[in-house]
XYZ file of C-alpha atoms in Angstrom:
686
model
C -20.103 -31.497 -12.592
C -21.207 -28.158 -11.470
C -18.418 -25.583 -10.546
C -18.248 -24.661 -7.057
C -16.202 -21.942 -4.821
C -15.361 -22.363 -1.082
C -16.638 -20.157 1.221
C -13.553 -18.960 3.722
C -15.162 -16.556 5.818
C -16.918 -16.477 8.966
C -20.947 -17.292 9.341
C -23.286 -16.022 11.770
C -25.438 -12.997 12.771
C -22.189 -11.808 14.745
C -20.755 -11.213 11.437
C -23.367 -10.332 9.018
C -27.112 -9.451 9.786
C -29.779 -6.954 8.797
C -31.609 -4.782 11.395
C -34.691 -2.919 11.619
C -34.257 0.867 12.017
C -36.932 2.517 14.538
C -37.351 6.364 13.442
C -39.126 6.794 16.758
C -36.384 5.812 18.961
C -35.614 8.119 21.904
C -32.036 7.197 22.281
C -30.838 10.472 20.616
C -32.808 12.373 23.305
C -30.342 14.955 25.332
C -27.257 13.550 23.697
C -24.597 16.413 23.550
C -21.020 16.950 22.937
C -18.841 16.870 26.238
C -15.294 17.030 27.091
C -14.132 13.698 28.274
C -10.422 14.751 28.735
C -7.575 15.607 26.460
C -5.734 14.081 23.620
C -2.596 13.674 26.056
C -4.848 11.350 28.096
C -5.750 9.044 25.151
C -2.093 9.365 24.084
C -1.388 7.413 27.457
C -2.966 4.727 26.510
C -0.896 3.819 23.645
C 1.599 0.974 24.736
C 4.102 -1.387 22.796
C 5.041 1.013 20.019
C 8.518 0.156 20.205
C 7.657 -3.415 18.890
C 6.500 -2.134 15.616
C 7.948 0.405 12.969
C 8.870 2.823 15.361
C 11.876 2.144 17.621
C 11.622 5.875 19.011
C 8.297 6.560 20.708
C 6.780 9.379 18.673
C 9.742 9.512 16.063
C 9.945 9.319 12.733
C 11.546 6.292 11.048
C 13.444 5.681 14.477
C 14.709 9.321 14.648
C 13.581 11.851 17.165
C 10.828 14.288 15.968
C 12.877 16.942 17.199
C 15.811 15.874 15.457
C 14.119 15.740 12.146
C 12.718 18.974 12.720
C 16.236 20.453 13.562
C 17.603 19.075 10.308
C 14.887 20.450 8.381
C 15.191 23.843 10.044
C 18.980 23.956 8.898
C 18.309 23.110 5.202
C 14.847 24.517 4.613
C 13.751 26.886 7.424
C 10.498 27.945 5.364
C 9.311 24.485 5.178
C 10.355 23.265 9.066
C 8.011 26.525 10.005
C 5.214 24.807 9.051
C 5.944 21.801 11.108
C 5.470 21.353 15.060
C 6.806 18.547 17.195
C 6.017 19.937 20.584
C 4.446 16.821 22.513
C 3.227 18.692 25.256
C 0.743 20.765 22.918
C -1.706 17.872 22.912
C -2.118 18.360 26.543
C -4.054 21.370 25.932
C -6.118 19.821 23.138
C -9.595 18.670 24.211
C -10.678 15.030 23.545
C -14.587 15.423 22.741
C -17.259 12.561 22.701
C -21.007 12.423 21.995
C -22.662 10.964 25.298
C -26.018 10.913 26.874
C -24.722 10.724 30.502
C -23.330 13.752 32.421
C -19.738 14.799 31.623
C -17.315 12.556 33.285
C -13.293 13.004 33.462
C -11.929 10.522 30.806
C -10.679 7.232 32.425
C -8.090 5.203 30.837
C -10.112 2.063 30.376
C -13.570 4.120 29.043
C -14.569 2.839 25.500
C -15.727 4.613 22.670
C -16.637 3.990 19.174
C -15.026 6.122 16.342
C -17.188 6.931 13.305
C -15.758 6.255 9.837
C -17.448 8.093 6.672
C -17.454 10.599 3.838
C -18.318 14.255 4.673
C -21.514 15.259 2.731
C -20.841 17.977 0.089
C -22.438 19.657 -2.991
C -20.176 17.751 -5.366
C -21.185 14.343 -3.667
C -24.787 14.036 -2.927
C -26.313 10.952 -1.502
C -29.820 9.667 -0.981
C -31.331 11.331 2.074
C -33.839 9.179 4.160
C -37.460 10.390 3.692
C -37.803 10.643 7.211
C -35.655 12.760 10.035
C -34.812 12.050 13.543
C -38.047 12.369 16.061
C -35.856 13.808 18.835
C -33.003 16.228 18.271
C -29.872 16.405 19.875
C -28.585 19.237 22.306
C -25.561 21.106 20.858
C -24.691 19.483 17.720
C -26.224 18.298 14.452
C -25.903 14.739 13.047
C -23.597 14.861 9.544
C -24.970 11.661 8.937
C -28.448 10.188 7.543
C -31.086 9.384 10.192
C -31.004 5.746 9.686
C -27.277 5.578 10.147
C -27.519 7.670 13.159
C -30.052 5.055 14.906
C -28.244 2.128 13.464
C -24.731 3.724 15.003
C -26.591 3.919 18.243
C -27.075 0.160 18.462
C -23.652 -0.661 18.429
C -22.997 1.111 22.009
C -22.110 -1.520 24.448
C -24.014 0.620 26.974
C -25.850 3.924 26.985
C -22.947 5.366 28.628
C -20.589 4.682 25.720
C -19.586 7.809 24.002
C -19.220 8.289 20.179
C -16.499 10.311 18.244
C -17.220 11.845 15.005
C -14.773 14.271 13.868
C -17.216 16.934 12.478
C -18.909 17.280 16.168
C -15.952 16.728 18.219
C -13.621 18.971 16.846
C -14.009 22.720 16.843
C -14.067 23.297 12.961
C -13.672 26.980 13.597
C -10.663 26.613 15.590
C -7.248 26.068 13.395
C -5.255 25.225 16.140
C -7.158 22.646 17.615
C -7.750 21.367 14.278
C -4.265 20.796 13.288
C -3.353 19.307 16.499
C -6.449 16.791 16.257
C -5.297 15.933 12.708
C -1.700 15.102 14.032
C -3.267 12.338 16.249
C -5.853 10.741 14.509
C -3.732 7.757 14.493
C -4.126 7.762 18.207
C -8.073 8.364 18.474
C -8.721 5.625 16.077
C -6.506 3.043 17.215
C -7.668 3.463 20.741
C -11.468 3.204 19.697
C -13.079 0.024 20.753
C -14.906 -0.087 17.546
C -14.805 1.582 14.190
C -18.284 1.952 12.422
C -17.728 2.527 8.714
C -20.625 4.192 7.032
C -21.208 3.497 3.292
C -24.011 6.054 2.865
C -23.842 6.332 -0.973
C -24.997 2.627 -1.271
C -28.527 1.381 -1.195
C -29.078 -2.098 -1.560
C -32.108 -3.895 -2.620
C -33.655 -6.934 -0.367
C -33.014 -9.186 -3.431
C -29.598 -7.972 -3.558
C -28.598 -9.454 -0.061
C -30.954 -12.624 -0.433
C -27.777 -14.501 -1.477
C -26.125 -13.928 1.977
C -29.162 -15.406 3.732
C -27.339 -18.848 4.289
C -24.164 -16.917 5.854
C -26.237 -15.082 7.952
C -27.995 -17.974 9.668
C -26.305 -18.972 13.124
C -27.539 -22.554 12.676
C -25.246 -23.033 9.419
C -22.215 -22.259 11.460
C -21.229 -26.004 11.865
C -22.247 -26.642 7.936
C -19.777 -24.180 6.618
C -16.911 -26.388 6.554
C -18.047 -28.327 3.867
C -20.030 -25.625 2.218
C -19.146 -24.467 -1.389
C -20.903 -21.900 -3.312
C -22.293 -22.826 -6.735
C -20.947 -20.844 -9.294
C -24.296 -19.136 -10.223
C -24.602 -17.971 -6.437
C -21.125 -16.858 -6.056
C -21.961 -14.863 -9.035
C -24.694 -12.958 -7.190
C -22.196 -12.614 -4.197
C -19.598 -10.976 -6.510
C -22.025 -8.409 -7.870
C -22.991 -7.582 -4.477
C -19.120 -7.422 -3.290
C -18.517 -5.111 -6.505
C -21.287 -2.757 -5.552
C -19.957 -2.574 -2.129
C -16.674 -1.579 -3.259
C -18.023 1.232 -5.725
C -18.748 3.312 -2.599
C -16.910 6.605 -2.091
C -15.484 5.385 0.841
C -13.020 3.281 -0.546
C -11.422 6.060 -2.699
C -10.637 8.627 0.248
C -7.385 8.915 1.687
C -8.606 9.435 5.574
C -11.072 6.534 5.164
C -8.367 3.916 4.176
C -6.037 5.529 6.950
C -9.087 4.775 9.450
C -9.109 1.122 7.853
C -5.268 0.670 8.665
C -5.050 1.955 12.341
C -7.600 -0.507 13.957
C -8.527 -4.104 13.453
C -12.206 -3.975 14.788
C -14.604 -2.381 12.082
C -18.216 -3.168 11.220
C -19.590 -1.852 7.920
C -23.138 -0.299 7.839
C -24.915 -0.385 4.654
C -28.805 1.055 3.909
C -31.205 -1.783 2.498
C -34.265 -0.312 0.542
C -37.349 -2.271 1.864
C -39.744 -0.659 -0.445
C -39.950 2.124 -3.003
C -39.456 4.946 -0.306
C -37.912 4.222 3.188
C -34.641 2.461 3.677
C -35.772 0.945 6.975
C -33.249 -1.585 7.166
C -29.462 -1.345 7.801
C -26.947 -4.207 6.565
C -24.295 -4.730 9.162
C -21.225 -6.417 8.327
C -17.980 -7.386 9.735
C -14.744 -6.603 8.311
C -13.610 -10.313 8.406
C -17.061 -11.014 6.724
C -16.392 -8.493 3.770
C -13.123 -10.320 3.378
C -14.481 -13.245 2.989
C -16.564 -11.791 0.090
C -13.612 -10.631 -1.503
C -11.650 -13.863 -1.080
C -14.619 -15.674 -2.720
C -14.815 -12.691 -5.544
C -11.181 -13.116 -6.324
C -11.518 -17.030 -6.685
C -14.814 -16.263 -9.069
C -12.673 -13.901 -10.938
C -9.805 -16.893 -11.579
C -12.331 -19.666 -12.260
C -15.616 -18.243 -13.122
C -14.752 -16.100 -16.187
C -16.793 -18.320 -18.652
C -20.111 -17.216 -16.555
C -19.102 -13.879 -17.042
C -20.736 -13.766 -20.756
C -20.307 -10.103 -21.347
C -17.233 -9.285 -19.604
C -18.799 -6.913 -17.181
C -17.434 -8.491 -13.829
C -13.928 -8.376 -15.375
C -14.102 -5.089 -16.146
C -15.101 -4.233 -12.592
C -12.552 -6.463 -11.461
C -9.903 -4.845 -13.616
C -10.575 -1.271 -12.240
C -10.756 -2.450 -8.585
C -7.105 -3.991 -8.860
C -5.781 -1.043 -10.396
C -7.261 1.128 -7.791
C -5.797 -1.086 -5.376
C -8.807 -1.333 -3.153
C -9.060 -5.156 -2.916
C -5.434 -5.499 -2.573
C -5.415 -2.927 0.759
C -8.418 -4.640 2.533
C -6.528 -8.173 1.580
C -3.486 -7.155 2.939
C -4.724 -5.730 6.173
C -6.874 -8.848 6.803
C -3.923 -11.149 6.339
C -2.310 -9.693 9.183
C -5.282 -9.226 11.290
C -6.451 -12.876 11.033
C -3.396 -14.026 13.133
C -4.107 -11.598 16.077
C -3.607 -14.491 18.343
C 0.028 -14.524 17.458
C 0.704 -10.944 18.981
C -0.333 -11.708 22.461
C -3.941 -11.411 23.348
C -5.326 -7.838 22.935
C -2.136 -6.192 21.783
C -3.294 -4.851 18.081
C -0.588 -6.336 15.530
C 1.008 -4.063 13.138
C -0.350 -3.615 9.650
C 1.456 -3.559 6.621
C 1.683 -0.034 6.813
C 3.421 0.049 10.051
C 6.382 -2.020 8.658
C 6.712 -0.006 5.412
C 8.993 2.869 4.839
C 7.470 6.363 5.469
C 8.010 7.150 1.429
C 6.292 3.669 0.563
C 3.122 4.873 2.996
C 2.769 8.055 1.077
C 2.977 6.346 -2.216
C 0.182 4.322 -1.235
C -1.936 7.004 0.241
C -1.040 9.418 -2.865
C -3.494 7.344 -4.997
C -6.441 8.266 -2.886
C -8.711 11.422 -2.924
C -8.545 14.198 -0.095
C -10.406 17.572 -0.138
C -6.952 19.284 1.086
C -3.840 17.779 -0.306
C -1.791 18.148 2.752
C -4.236 16.215 4.404
C -2.099 13.204 2.791
C 0.957 14.443 4.678
C -0.997 14.535 8.010
C -2.081 10.956 7.289
C 1.326 9.568 6.452
C 2.847 10.924 9.575
C -0.057 9.538 11.594
C 0.451 5.751 10.070
C 4.127 6.041 11.185
C 3.251 7.375 14.782
C 5.147 10.358 14.654
C 5.015 13.303 17.013
C 5.448 15.752 13.786
C 2.297 17.230 12.542
C 1.587 19.828 9.688
C 0.327 23.232 10.732
C 0.939 25.418 7.616
C -1.457 26.462 4.811
C -2.647 24.785 1.611
C 0.087 23.356 -0.696
C -0.260 21.620 -3.973
C 0.028 17.968 -4.560
C 3.798 18.563 -5.748
C 4.362 20.861 -2.790
C 3.140 18.399 -0.333
C 5.157 15.518 -1.711
C 8.180 17.516 -1.561
C 7.813 18.320 1.925
C 7.166 14.868 3.041
C 10.087 13.706 0.835
C 12.214 15.877 2.535
C 10.950 14.780 6.013
C 11.455 11.210 4.947
C 15.063 11.790 4.289
C 15.954 13.919 7.203
C 14.368 10.776 9.261
C 16.570 8.415 7.430
C 14.188 6.603 5.119
C 16.346 4.813 2.367
C 13.359 4.824 -0.090
C 13.958 8.649 -0.762
C 17.153 7.544 -2.217
C 15.391 4.858 -4.566
C 12.363 7.044 -5.701
C 12.817 7.596 -9.521
C 9.825 9.550 -10.696
C 9.745 13.222 -11.922
C 12.133 15.463 -10.084
C 10.164 18.002 -7.541
C 10.145 21.705 -8.456
C 11.849 23.612 -5.673
C 9.983 26.814 -6.690
C 7.695 28.112 -9.437
C 10.664 28.803 -11.649
C 10.762 25.370 -13.732
C 14.641 25.634 -13.997
C 15.103 25.032 -10.497
C 14.485 21.332 -9.750
C 15.473 19.011 -7.000
C 17.435 16.147 -6.789
C 14.623 14.274 -5.061
C 12.356 12.572 -7.094
C 8.668 11.537 -6.905
C 7.864 7.851 -5.893
C 6.552 5.508 -8.752
C 5.362 2.046 -8.803
C 8.527 -0.434 -8.829
C 10.724 2.111 -6.949
C 9.979 0.321 -3.496
C 9.038 -3.693 -3.504
C 7.830 -4.726 -0.239
C 9.122 -3.746 3.115
C 12.570 -2.716 3.943
C 13.775 -5.007 6.516
C 12.685 -7.168 8.845
C 9.176 -7.636 10.163
C 8.928 -5.417 12.838
C 11.079 -2.514 12.053
C 12.264 -1.458 8.425
C 16.006 -0.939 8.074
C 17.245 3.045 8.385
C 20.046 4.480 6.526
C 23.096 4.443 9.069
C 23.458 8.257 8.925
C 21.958 11.068 7.061
C 24.183 12.286 4.438
C 24.673 16.163 3.911
C 22.002 17.290 1.694
C 20.165 20.539 0.759
C 17.124 20.783 -1.952
C 19.393 21.085 -4.647
C 21.848 18.295 -4.172
C 23.089 15.473 -2.001
C 26.584 14.261 -0.994
C 26.915 10.430 -1.091
C 29.684 8.065 -0.832
C 29.308 5.706 -3.777
C 30.883 2.665 -5.605
C 31.265 3.120 -9.367
C 30.177 -0.044 -11.015
C 30.868 0.578 -14.827
C 30.273 3.052 -17.460
C 28.659 3.281 -20.846
C 31.841 1.418 -22.469
C 32.101 -1.436 -19.855
C 28.308 -2.081 -19.705
C 27.303 -4.693 -22.238
C 24.391 -5.701 -24.174
C 23.467 -9.291 -25.068
C 25.129 -10.796 -28.056
C 23.309 -12.326 -30.868
C 23.566 -16.159 -29.686
C 21.558 -15.420 -26.338
C 19.084 -13.023 -28.307
C 18.400 -15.970 -30.542
C 17.931 -18.386 -27.402
C 15.624 -15.950 -25.745
C 13.650 -15.153 -28.967
C 13.315 -18.900 -29.563
C 11.836 -19.781 -25.794
C 9.445 -16.837 -26.204
C 8.233 -17.666 -29.679
C 7.852 -21.198 -28.630
C 5.966 -20.231 -25.349
C 3.566 -18.083 -27.489
C 2.746 -20.616 -30.172
C 2.325 -23.329 -27.354
C -0.072 -21.195 -25.441
C -2.698 -21.364 -28.404
C -3.281 -24.645 -28.180
C -2.167 -25.796 -24.676
C -1.908 -22.970 -22.268
C -0.006 -24.460 -19.541
C 1.186 -21.105 -18.437
C -0.100 -17.808 -18.591
C 3.500 -16.554 -19.766
C 2.754 -16.845 -23.416
C -0.390 -14.823 -23.342
C 1.466 -11.955 -21.572
C 4.730 -11.979 -23.902
C 3.144 -10.030 -26.684
C 3.486 -6.805 -24.525
C 7.030 -5.237 -24.207
C 8.248 -8.223 -26.008
C 11.426 -6.998 -27.243
C 12.502 -5.755 -24.099
C 11.524 -9.261 -22.321
C 13.734 -11.059 -25.102
C 16.683 -8.785 -24.032
C 16.272 -9.284 -20.271
C 16.507 -13.236 -20.815
C 19.254 -12.964 -23.082
C 21.084 -10.909 -20.401
C 20.545 -13.422 -17.829
C 21.676 -16.182 -20.172
C 24.836 -14.615 -20.953
C 25.565 -14.307 -17.164
C 25.143 -17.837 -16.807
C 22.884 -20.195 -15.109
C 24.643 -20.024 -11.768
C 24.481 -16.353 -11.849
C 20.703 -16.762 -12.376
C 20.450 -19.241 -9.225
C 22.375 -16.957 -7.005
C 20.164 -14.180 -8.115
C 16.987 -16.252 -7.128
C 18.339 -16.887 -3.752
C 18.974 -13.229 -2.967
C 15.065 -12.863 -4.095
C 14.051 -15.794 -1.885
C 12.570 -17.952 -4.823
C 15.611 -20.330 -5.481
C 15.115 -24.225 -5.852
C 17.445 -26.823 -6.138
C 16.163 -27.699 -9.560
C 16.387 -24.316 -11.137
C 19.991 -24.860 -12.526
C 18.777 -28.057 -13.887
C 15.629 -26.573 -15.405
C 17.634 -23.861 -17.315
C 19.988 -26.232 -18.642
C 17.415 -28.577 -19.891
C 15.957 -25.657 -22.053
C 18.821 -23.442 -23.128
C 22.138 -25.716 -22.942
C 21.701 -27.445 -26.289
C 21.398 -25.897 -29.821
C 17.963 -24.613 -30.111
C 18.286 -26.171 -33.800
C 18.309 -29.478 -32.220
C 15.527 -28.852 -29.590
C 12.001 -29.766 -29.577
C 10.137 -27.199 -27.163
C 6.854 -28.939 -27.124
C 8.270 -32.275 -26.406
C 10.709 -30.630 -23.424
C 8.016 -28.444 -21.958
C 5.730 -31.662 -21.941
C 8.341 -34.196 -20.409
C 9.396 -31.568 -17.981
C 6.631 -29.449 -16.753
C 7.720 -28.643 -13.360
C 11.103 -27.329 -14.496
C 8.928 -25.368 -17.573
C 7.072 -23.751 -14.473
C 9.903 -23.034 -12.766
C 11.727 -21.102 -15.356
C 8.486 -19.083 -16.390
C 8.179 -18.029 -12.672
C 12.125 -16.911 -12.491
C 11.291 -14.950 -16.111
C 8.451 -13.378 -14.536
C 10.638 -12.254 -11.449
C 13.058 -10.787 -14.018
C 10.224 -8.719 -15.686
C 8.902 -7.557 -12.346
C 12.197 -5.691 -11.528
C 13.028 -4.340 -15.011
C 9.592 -3.560 -16.909
C 8.962 -0.354 -14.845
C 11.604 1.670 -16.243
C 10.835 5.553 -16.155
C 12.332 5.786 -19.664
C 11.207 3.318 -22.569
C 14.550 3.968 -24.321
C 16.469 2.344 -21.666
C 17.745 -1.272 -22.356
C 18.860 -4.244 -20.078
C 22.587 -4.292 -19.643
C 25.092 -6.659 -17.738
C 28.481 -5.725 -15.966
C 31.307 -7.771 -14.924
C 32.819 -5.887 -12.104
C 35.028 -8.644 -10.310
C 37.322 -11.561 -11.044
C 34.797 -14.084 -10.124
C 32.322 -15.468 -12.503
C 29.594 -14.421 -9.890
C 30.388 -10.670 -9.750
C 27.948 -9.464 -11.999
C 24.560 -7.608 -12.028
C 22.047 -6.568 -14.379
C 20.601 -3.277 -14.766
C 18.780 -0.920 -17.124
C 20.658 1.888 -18.810
C 20.474 4.625 -21.364
C 20.817 3.385 -24.670
C 22.606 6.056 -26.780
C 24.065 8.182 -23.964
C 27.292 8.585 -22.119
C 26.712 7.561 -18.286
C 28.372 6.114 -15.000
C 26.876 3.467 -13.052
C 27.150 4.129 -9.061
C 25.679 2.530 -6.041
C 25.680 4.522 -2.654
C 27.342 2.644 -0.113
C 24.240 3.330 2.385
C 22.525 0.958 0.078
C 24.759 -1.824 -0.348
C 22.967 -4.115 1.867
C 21.075 -6.923 0.361
C 17.810 -5.611 1.900
C 17.887 -2.856 -0.655
C 18.127 -5.427 -3.424
C 14.275 -4.910 -4.652
C 14.477 -1.232 -4.538
C 16.122 1.233 -7.475
C 19.476 1.528 -5.642
C 21.675 2.033 -8.333
C 22.146 5.475 -9.912
C 22.925 5.993 -13.514
C 24.560 9.491 -13.644
C 25.957 11.996 -16.113
C 29.105 13.947 -14.792
C 28.776 17.842 -15.101
C 31.515 20.562 -15.842
C 34.954 19.587 -13.969
C 34.735 23.083 -12.490
C 31.286 22.003 -10.690
C 32.124 18.320 -9.643
C 28.509 17.824 -9.615
C 26.859 14.832 -11.460
C 23.257 14.825 -12.753
C 21.195 11.873 -11.980
C 20.000 10.650 -15.250
C 17.720 7.923 -13.641
C 17.840 4.876 -11.370
C 17.431 1.052 -11.639
C 16.935 -2.024 -9.735
C 19.642 -4.706 -9.690
C 19.409 -8.473 -10.441
C 22.942 -9.887 -9.216
C 24.419 -13.078 -8.540
C 26.100 -11.802 -5.323
C 25.326 -9.178 -2.442
C 27.210 -6.080 -3.524
C 29.226 -5.207 -0.309
C 32.390 -3.536 0.530
C 34.053 -6.948 1.340
C 33.737 -8.621 -2.065
C 34.243 -5.453 -4.312
C 37.451 -4.633 -3.775
C 38.344 -3.761 -7.602
C 35.707 -1.044 -7.442
C 36.519 2.538 -7.026
C 34.875 4.236 -4.022
C 34.367 8.197 -4.122
C 32.222 10.815 -2.711
C 29.878 12.433 -5.193
C 27.675 15.701 -5.094
C 24.559 14.453 -7.011
C 21.713 16.719 -8.304
């Protein structure tokens, strides 16, 4: 039986079609840039912001922009001077549109289209259209190719609908206007009726899009429920999808911002109909592109045997690493349920409900011509009235600026970041207690679906140090490494998994165990030493607990390993075996992103109950103290690096150096009620 893959996207011309371009079209005649109102007029259209991530309209993380600015003014005035929060300033900033009709006052319900594209520059050249527009526009030049201009005009709902293109509608010579408009990019793109995405560096052949013919036919709409794509045809769709995702647009920070602040996009891609003239455009909706992504992901899982040379696998690996596929999938997962949020109201995207630092960490992976644009994008995404108005800064300086803003706004993720320290000045010896965010610091959202949990208060801080109330959990003398018995059990389990995966791969665990095998053995040994009840309660905190978990661990680990037949146990108890491997992988995900490879898994017993235990990572050969800020005791922070490993400074200074940070894997939620045996004190950390 031939392998097939189910198509899960939409079907029909509304979602994907080709359209011919008429270069002699007169629609560009008399088009000009006109002033349609002010940014304040556009901002007044925003509604229901309080339902999303920002409880205080225009604030940052629920704190008013003026309060955040005031804290920064008191701590780092040299940085605060580069930030503006005056809300009234947008009333003076014009909002322009490209239109054919006479200028009219901007009306609340007047629709417009916003363009999302990559600016042309000498370092990034595209294949220009061999033909230009027959009729030129009045007071501006189009910054895109002729075929794309004509295709863009076809998207208008009427001849009166305006177009917003940043290069044309922002006065590029006026610094004040540019900074104010950049500070409101989220408003412009979120209020657009449609965002048109142009992938100008991709030119498809007619042969490449032949595989989409069935999906572009409206008559096949009713057949799609039972249609599965044969593997060889799916392969052609995957090749097309990978070519689309090779576009520069998917690597740029501003472009990804524009993807995430609105739900209504169409993608335009040029098609070369002969050797010289790209006279056709492929028009594809975002939901259709998502269908291609889901089909490609399914192919990646089940069609690898068809990829004889590993070419597609290499492309998929690069895309997964870049995060482009994940960004699109996450965006569509929420937008697909639009009806749940009440008609026309735009649902919150994943970035809306993440912490400000997590937004910045995501954005920092993408490219930007000016590094400080990433600060502006981050403030845009969270809906802040703060906007950057300073000079050019380096990546490190921009990150330091945004981290200070986030902490002044009560973002708990700042306390959980564990990357390199920021330099306060060019003097390498002067470093901040603030750390750069890295993968593993913040897993998922902090809090409920509609608003992430903020710090209850902002502790006293300067760039050099922060004063925190903490619980002292243990030190290097009371933190324990796993004993020989449990190390032997963990090693036995992993060895048997690896051997079994060679002949009967019922789990991918064996294939991955060869990497970081030593630390994985120590992690499992620590968990086993804490007991199956500890593992069960820890799983409950991380929402993957099942009633069979304790039984599963008892089956494989309760008896003496010398009397156990691993293969027989796994074949007789396949569900329990898979449950164990899933739990182990959850342990790995928490602990395998240590900033220092010399750190080892440790477990701590800090109470009288068998359940008052935690697992952490700590330095192997160094004196240290393990503390947790009382601000981070709530279980919502369990997946973050909320435990500080500190080294006490001189008694005269009474300041502790932060050696590093760790996530926890614990059987109980650490809180003030059940930790009476722990010492609480106030520390100055640097």
